[in-house]
Amino acid sequence: MTTVLCYGDSNTYGYSPENGMRYPRNIRYPGRLQELLGDEYSVIEEGCNGRTTIHEDPLDGWKNGLDYLKPCLNSHKPVDIVIMMLGSNDLKTTFRLTAREIADGAATLVDVIREFTAEKQGFIPKIILVSPPELGEDLQTSPFYGDFDEKSLEESKKFPKYYKAVAEKYDCIFFDAAEYIYPSDEDSLHLTPEGHRVLAEKLAEVVKNIK
């Protein structure tokens, strides 16, 4: 069986922009991905609301994606494929980071995945590095406006350029989510059920082509 680890933030967790609750598993993209891939695959959901790449949130310091990465990989080993979609929360005004700096954070995580799995399970999984979707143009009407602002929106549009460079450097499979999905009108951050469906379908195509 092929183990696929989905490591991400609230859009991997399945946060619903309509009510702030969690979508059912058959709506969330990892759950849909499991259905599309079938019984020969085991898709593991590791999404956390507010998770960053490597940066400490002053209010929720435990949401740093770096701190949890090694325990997560060790718990689920052997891991054959890692789908990582992180970076959106690094756009918060708290951090005031550029897209390049955020991609550098993603690169640190990729490096940890490669080194840690080589040591602990004897091989490096295939890594699908997902450049997160852009923030929505109606961000000013979002309940999260203030946590994110116009600068956040501007930097989110630069993700593909820098994430692609990281993918090329570390021999990852690059996936530009912004080509296929866009956040909801409700909050300009989180995916609709349709967004989860499309993301799962496109990622399933990528996973099935991994040799």
PDB file of N, CA, C and O in Angstrom, residues 20-50:
ATOM      1  N   GLY A  20     -17.396  28.118   9.857  1.00  0.00           N
ATOM      2  CA  GLY A  20     -16.230  27.968  10.717  1.00  0.00           C
ATOM      3  C   GLY A  20     -16.026  26.565  11.255  1.00  0.00           C
ATOM      4  O   GLY A  20     -15.106  26.332  12.045  1.00  0.00           O
ATOM      5  N   MET A  21     -16.864  25.639  10.839  1.00  0.00           N
ATOM      6  CA  MET A  21     -16.726  24.254  11.270  1.00  0.00           C
ATOM      7  C   MET A  21     -15.878  23.489  10.250  1.00  0.00           C
ATOM      8  O   MET A  21     -15.306  24.079   9.342  1.00  0.00           O
ATOM      9  N   ARG A  22     -15.826  22.176  10.407  1.00  0.00           N
ATOM     10  CA  ARG A  22     -15.024  21.346   9.510  1.00  0.00           C
ATOM     11  C   ARG A  22     -15.920  20.625   8.515  1.00  0.00           C
ATOM     12  O   ARG A  22     -16.947  20.040   8.891  1.00  0.00           O
ATOM     13  N   TYR A  23     -15.519  20.666   7.241  1.00  0.00           N
ATOM     14  CA  TYR A  23     -16.240  19.892   6.239  1.00  0.00           C
ATOM     15  C   TYR A  23     -16.168  18.397   6.578  1.00  0.00           C
ATOM     16  O   TYR A  23     -15.178  17.926   7.149  1.00  0.00           O
ATOM     17  N   PRO A  24     -17.171  17.619   6.184  1.00  0.00           N
ATOM     18  CA  PRO A  24     -17.078  16.162   6.329  1.00  0.00           C
ATOM     19  C   PRO A  24     -15.908  15.621   5.502  1.00  0.00           C
ATOM     20  O   PRO A  24     -15.455  16.249   4.548  1.00  0.00           O
ATOM     21  N   ARG A  25     -15.452  14.430   5.860  1.00  0.00           N
ATOM     22  CA  ARG A  25     -14.291  13.850   5.178  1.00  0.00           C
ATOM     23  C   ARG A  25     -14.534  13.689   3.684  1.00  0.00           C
ATOM     24  O   ARG A  25     -13.622  13.858   2.879  1.00  0.00           O
ATOM     25  N   ASN A  26     -15.757  13.383   3.290  1.00  0.00           N
ATOM     26  CA  ASN A  26     -16.010  13.168   1.864  1.00  0.00           C
ATOM     27  C   ASN A  26     -16.074  14.473   1.072  1.00  0.00           C
ATOM     28  O   ASN A  26     -16.218  14.454  -0.145  1.00  0.00           O
ATOM     29  N   ILE A  27     -15.954  15.614   1.763  1.00  0.00           N
ATOM     30  CA  ILE A  27     -15.866  16.927   1.113  1.00  0.00           C
ATOM     31  C   ILE A  27     -14.419  17.410   1.089  1.00  0.00           C
ATOM     32  O   ILE A  27     -13.961  17.991   0.101  1.00  0.00           O
ATOM     33  N   ARG A  28     -13.688  17.173   2.169  1.00  0.00           N
ATOM     34  CA  ARG A  28     -12.300  17.636   2.276  1.00  0.00           C
ATOM     35  C   ARG A  28     -11.436  17.001   1.188  1.00  0.00           C
ATOM     36  O   ARG A  28     -11.610  15.828   0.855  1.00  0.00           O
ATOM     37  N   TYR A  29     -10.463  17.763   0.694  1.00  0.00           N
ATOM     38  CA  TYR A  29      -9.687  17.235  -0.430  1.00  0.00           C
ATOM     39  C   TYR A  29      -8.933  15.942  -0.104  1.00  0.00           C
ATOM     40  O   TYR A  29      -8.855  15.045  -0.965  1.00  0.00           O
ATOM     41  N   PRO A  30      -8.372  15.764   1.113  1.00  0.00           N
ATOM     42  CA  PRO A  30      -7.710  14.471   1.362  1.00  0.00           C
ATOM     43  C   PRO A  30      -8.685  13.291   1.321  1.00  0.00           C
ATOM     44  O   PRO A  30      -8.339  12.206   0.840  1.00  0.00           O
ATOM     45  N   GLY A  31      -9.905  13.499   1.840  1.00  0.00           N
ATOM     46  CA  GLY A  31     -10.904  12.434   1.796  1.00  0.00           C
ATOM     47  C   GLY A  31     -11.326  12.112   0.378  1.00  0.00           C
ATOM     48  O   GLY A  31     -11.478  10.939  -0.004  1.00  0.00           O
ATOM     49  N   ARG A  32     -11.522  13.141  -0.415  1.00  0.00           N
ATOM     50  CA  ARG A  32     -11.865  12.934  -1.830  1.00  0.00           C
ATOM     51  C   ARG A  32     -10.706  12.262  -2.571  1.00  0.00           C
ATOM     52  O   ARG A  32     -10.913  11.412  -3.441  1.00  0.00           O
ATOM     53  N   LEU A  33      -9.488  12.653  -2.215  1.00  0.00           N
ATOM     54  CA  LEU A  33      -8.310  12.049  -2.833  1.00  0.00           C
ATOM     55  C   LEU A  33      -8.268  10.552  -2.542  1.00  0.00           C
ATOM     56  O   LEU A  33      -7.949   9.747  -3.426  1.00  0.00           O
ATOM     57  N   GLN A  34      -8.592  10.179  -1.310  1.00  0.00           N
ATOM     58  CA  GLN A  34      -8.633   8.760  -0.958  1.00  0.00           C
ATOM     59  C   GLN A  34      -9.626   8.007  -1.833  1.00  0.00           C
ATOM     60  O   GLN A  34      -9.331   6.912  -2.341  1.00  0.00           O
ATOM     61  N   GLU A  35     -10.802   8.583  -2.026  1.00  0.00           N
ATOM     62  CA  GLU A  35     -11.821   7.937  -2.853  1.00  0.00           C
ATOM     63  C   GLU A  35     -11.343   7.769  -4.294  1.00  0.00           C
ATOM     64  O   GLU A  35     -11.583   6.736  -4.926  1.00  0.00           O
ATOM     65  N   LEU A  36     -10.661   8.783  -4.806  1.00  0.00           N
ATOM     66  CA  LEU A  36     -10.197   8.746  -6.196  1.00  0.00           C
ATOM     67  C   LEU A  36      -9.052   7.756  -6.395  1.00  0.00           C
ATOM     68  O   LEU A  36      -8.945   7.116  -7.445  1.00  0.00           O
ATOM     69  N   LEU A  37      -8.194   7.622  -5.387  1.00  0.00           N
ATOM     70  CA  LEU A  37      -7.023   6.750  -5.518  1.00  0.00           C
ATOM     71  C   LEU A  37      -7.354   5.286  -5.243  1.00  0.00           C
ATOM     72  O   LEU A  37      -6.708   4.384  -5.786  1.00  0.00           O
ATOM     73  N   GLY A  38      -8.319   5.046  -4.380  1.00  0.00           N
ATOM     74  CA  GLY A  38      -8.732   3.672  -4.113  1.00  0.00           C
ATOM     75  C   GLY A  38      -7.946   2.989  -3.007  1.00  0.00           C
ATOM     76  O   GLY A  38      -7.121   3.594  -2.318  1.00  0.00           O
ATOM     77  N   ASP A  39      -8.197   1.693  -2.861  1.00  0.00           N
ATOM     78  CA  ASP A  39      -7.691   0.926  -1.725  1.00  0.00           C
ATOM     79  C   ASP A  39      -6.192   0.660  -1.751  1.00  0.00           C
ATOM     80  O   ASP A  39      -5.631   0.207  -0.751  1.00  0.00           O
ATOM     81  N   GLU A  40      -5.545   0.912  -2.872  1.00  0.00           N
ATOM     82  CA  GLU A  40      -4.100   0.688  -2.931  1.00  0.00           C
ATOM     83  C   GLU A  40      -3.320   1.827  -2.275  1.00  0.00           C
ATOM     84  O   GLU A  40      -2.099   1.752  -2.145  1.00  0.00           O
ATOM     85  N   TYR A  41      -4.042   2.860  -1.873  1.00  0.00           N
ATOM     86  CA  TYR A  41      -3.422   4.018  -1.234  1.00  0.00           C
ATOM     87  C   TYR A  41      -4.054   4.260   0.136  1.00  0.00           C
ATOM     88  O   TYR A  41      -5.234   3.981   0.352  1.00  0.00           O
ATOM     89  N   SER A  42      -3.253   4.797   1.044  1.00  0.00           N
ATOM     90  CA  SER A  42      -3.744   5.256   2.340  1.00  0.00           C
ATOM     91  C   SER A  42      -3.420   6.739   2.458  1.00  0.00           C
ATOM     92  O   SER A  42      -2.249   7.121   2.529  1.00  0.00           O
ATOM     93  N   VAL A  43      -4.465   7.577   2.429  1.00  0.00           N
ATOM     94  CA  VAL A  43      -4.279   9.027   2.476  1.00  0.00           C
ATOM     95  C   VAL A  43      -4.467   9.511   3.911  1.00  0.00           C
ATOM     96  O   VAL A  43      -5.526   9.306   4.510  1.00  0.00           O
ATOM     97  N   ILE A  44      -3.440  10.130   4.451  1.00  0.00           N
ATOM     98  CA  ILE A  44      -3.441  10.594   5.839  1.00  0.00           C
ATOM     99  C   ILE A  44      -3.610  12.104   5.872  1.00  0.00           C
ATOM    100  O   ILE A  44      -2.878  12.835   5.202  1.00  0.00           O
ATOM    101  N   GLU A  45      -4.575  12.567   6.661  1.00  0.00           N
ATOM    102  CA  GLU A  45      -4.836  13.999   6.801  1.00  0.00           C
ATOM    103  C   GLU A  45      -4.052  14.565   7.977  1.00  0.00           C
ATOM    104  O   GLU A  45      -4.221  14.108   9.109  1.00  0.00           O
ATOM    105  N   GLU A  46      -3.226  15.546   7.724  1.00  0.00           N
ATOM    106  CA  GLU A  46      -2.510  16.253   8.784  1.00  0.00           C
ATOM    107  C   GLU A  46      -2.614  17.750   8.518  1.00  0.00           C
ATOM    108  O   GLU A  46      -1.645  18.413   8.160  1.00  0.00           O
ATOM    109  N   GLY A  47      -3.831  18.276   8.667  1.00  0.00           N
ATOM    110  CA  GLY A  47      -4.075  19.699   8.488  1.00  0.00           C
ATOM    111  C   GLY A  47      -4.382  20.357   9.818  1.00  0.00           C
ATOM    112  O   GLY A  47      -5.076  19.779  10.655  1.00  0.00           O
ATOM    113  N   CYS A  48      -3.876  21.562  10.016  1.00  0.00           N
ATOM    114  CA  CYS A  48      -4.100  22.293  11.269  1.00  0.00           C
ATOM    115  C   CYS A  48      -4.411  23.746  10.940  1.00  0.00           C
ATOM    116  O   CYS A  48      -3.645  24.408  10.225  1.00  0.00           O
ATOM    117  N   ASN A  49      -5.514  24.249  11.470  1.00  0.00           N
ATOM    118  CA  ASN A  49      -5.868  25.653  11.263  1.00  0.00           C
ATOM    119  C   ASN A  49      -4.750  26.563  11.766  1.00  0.00           C
ATOM    120  O   ASN A  49      -4.263  26.402  12.886  1.00  0.00           O
ATOM    121  N   GLY A  50      -4.345  27.514  10.938  1.00  0.00           N
ATOM    122  CA  GLY A  50      -3.343  28.489  11.351  1.00  0.00           C
ATOM    123  C   GLY A  50      -1.907  28.036  11.224  1.00  0.00           C
ATOM    124  O   GLY A  50      -0.986  28.796  11.550  1.00  0.00           O
TER     125      GLY A  50
END
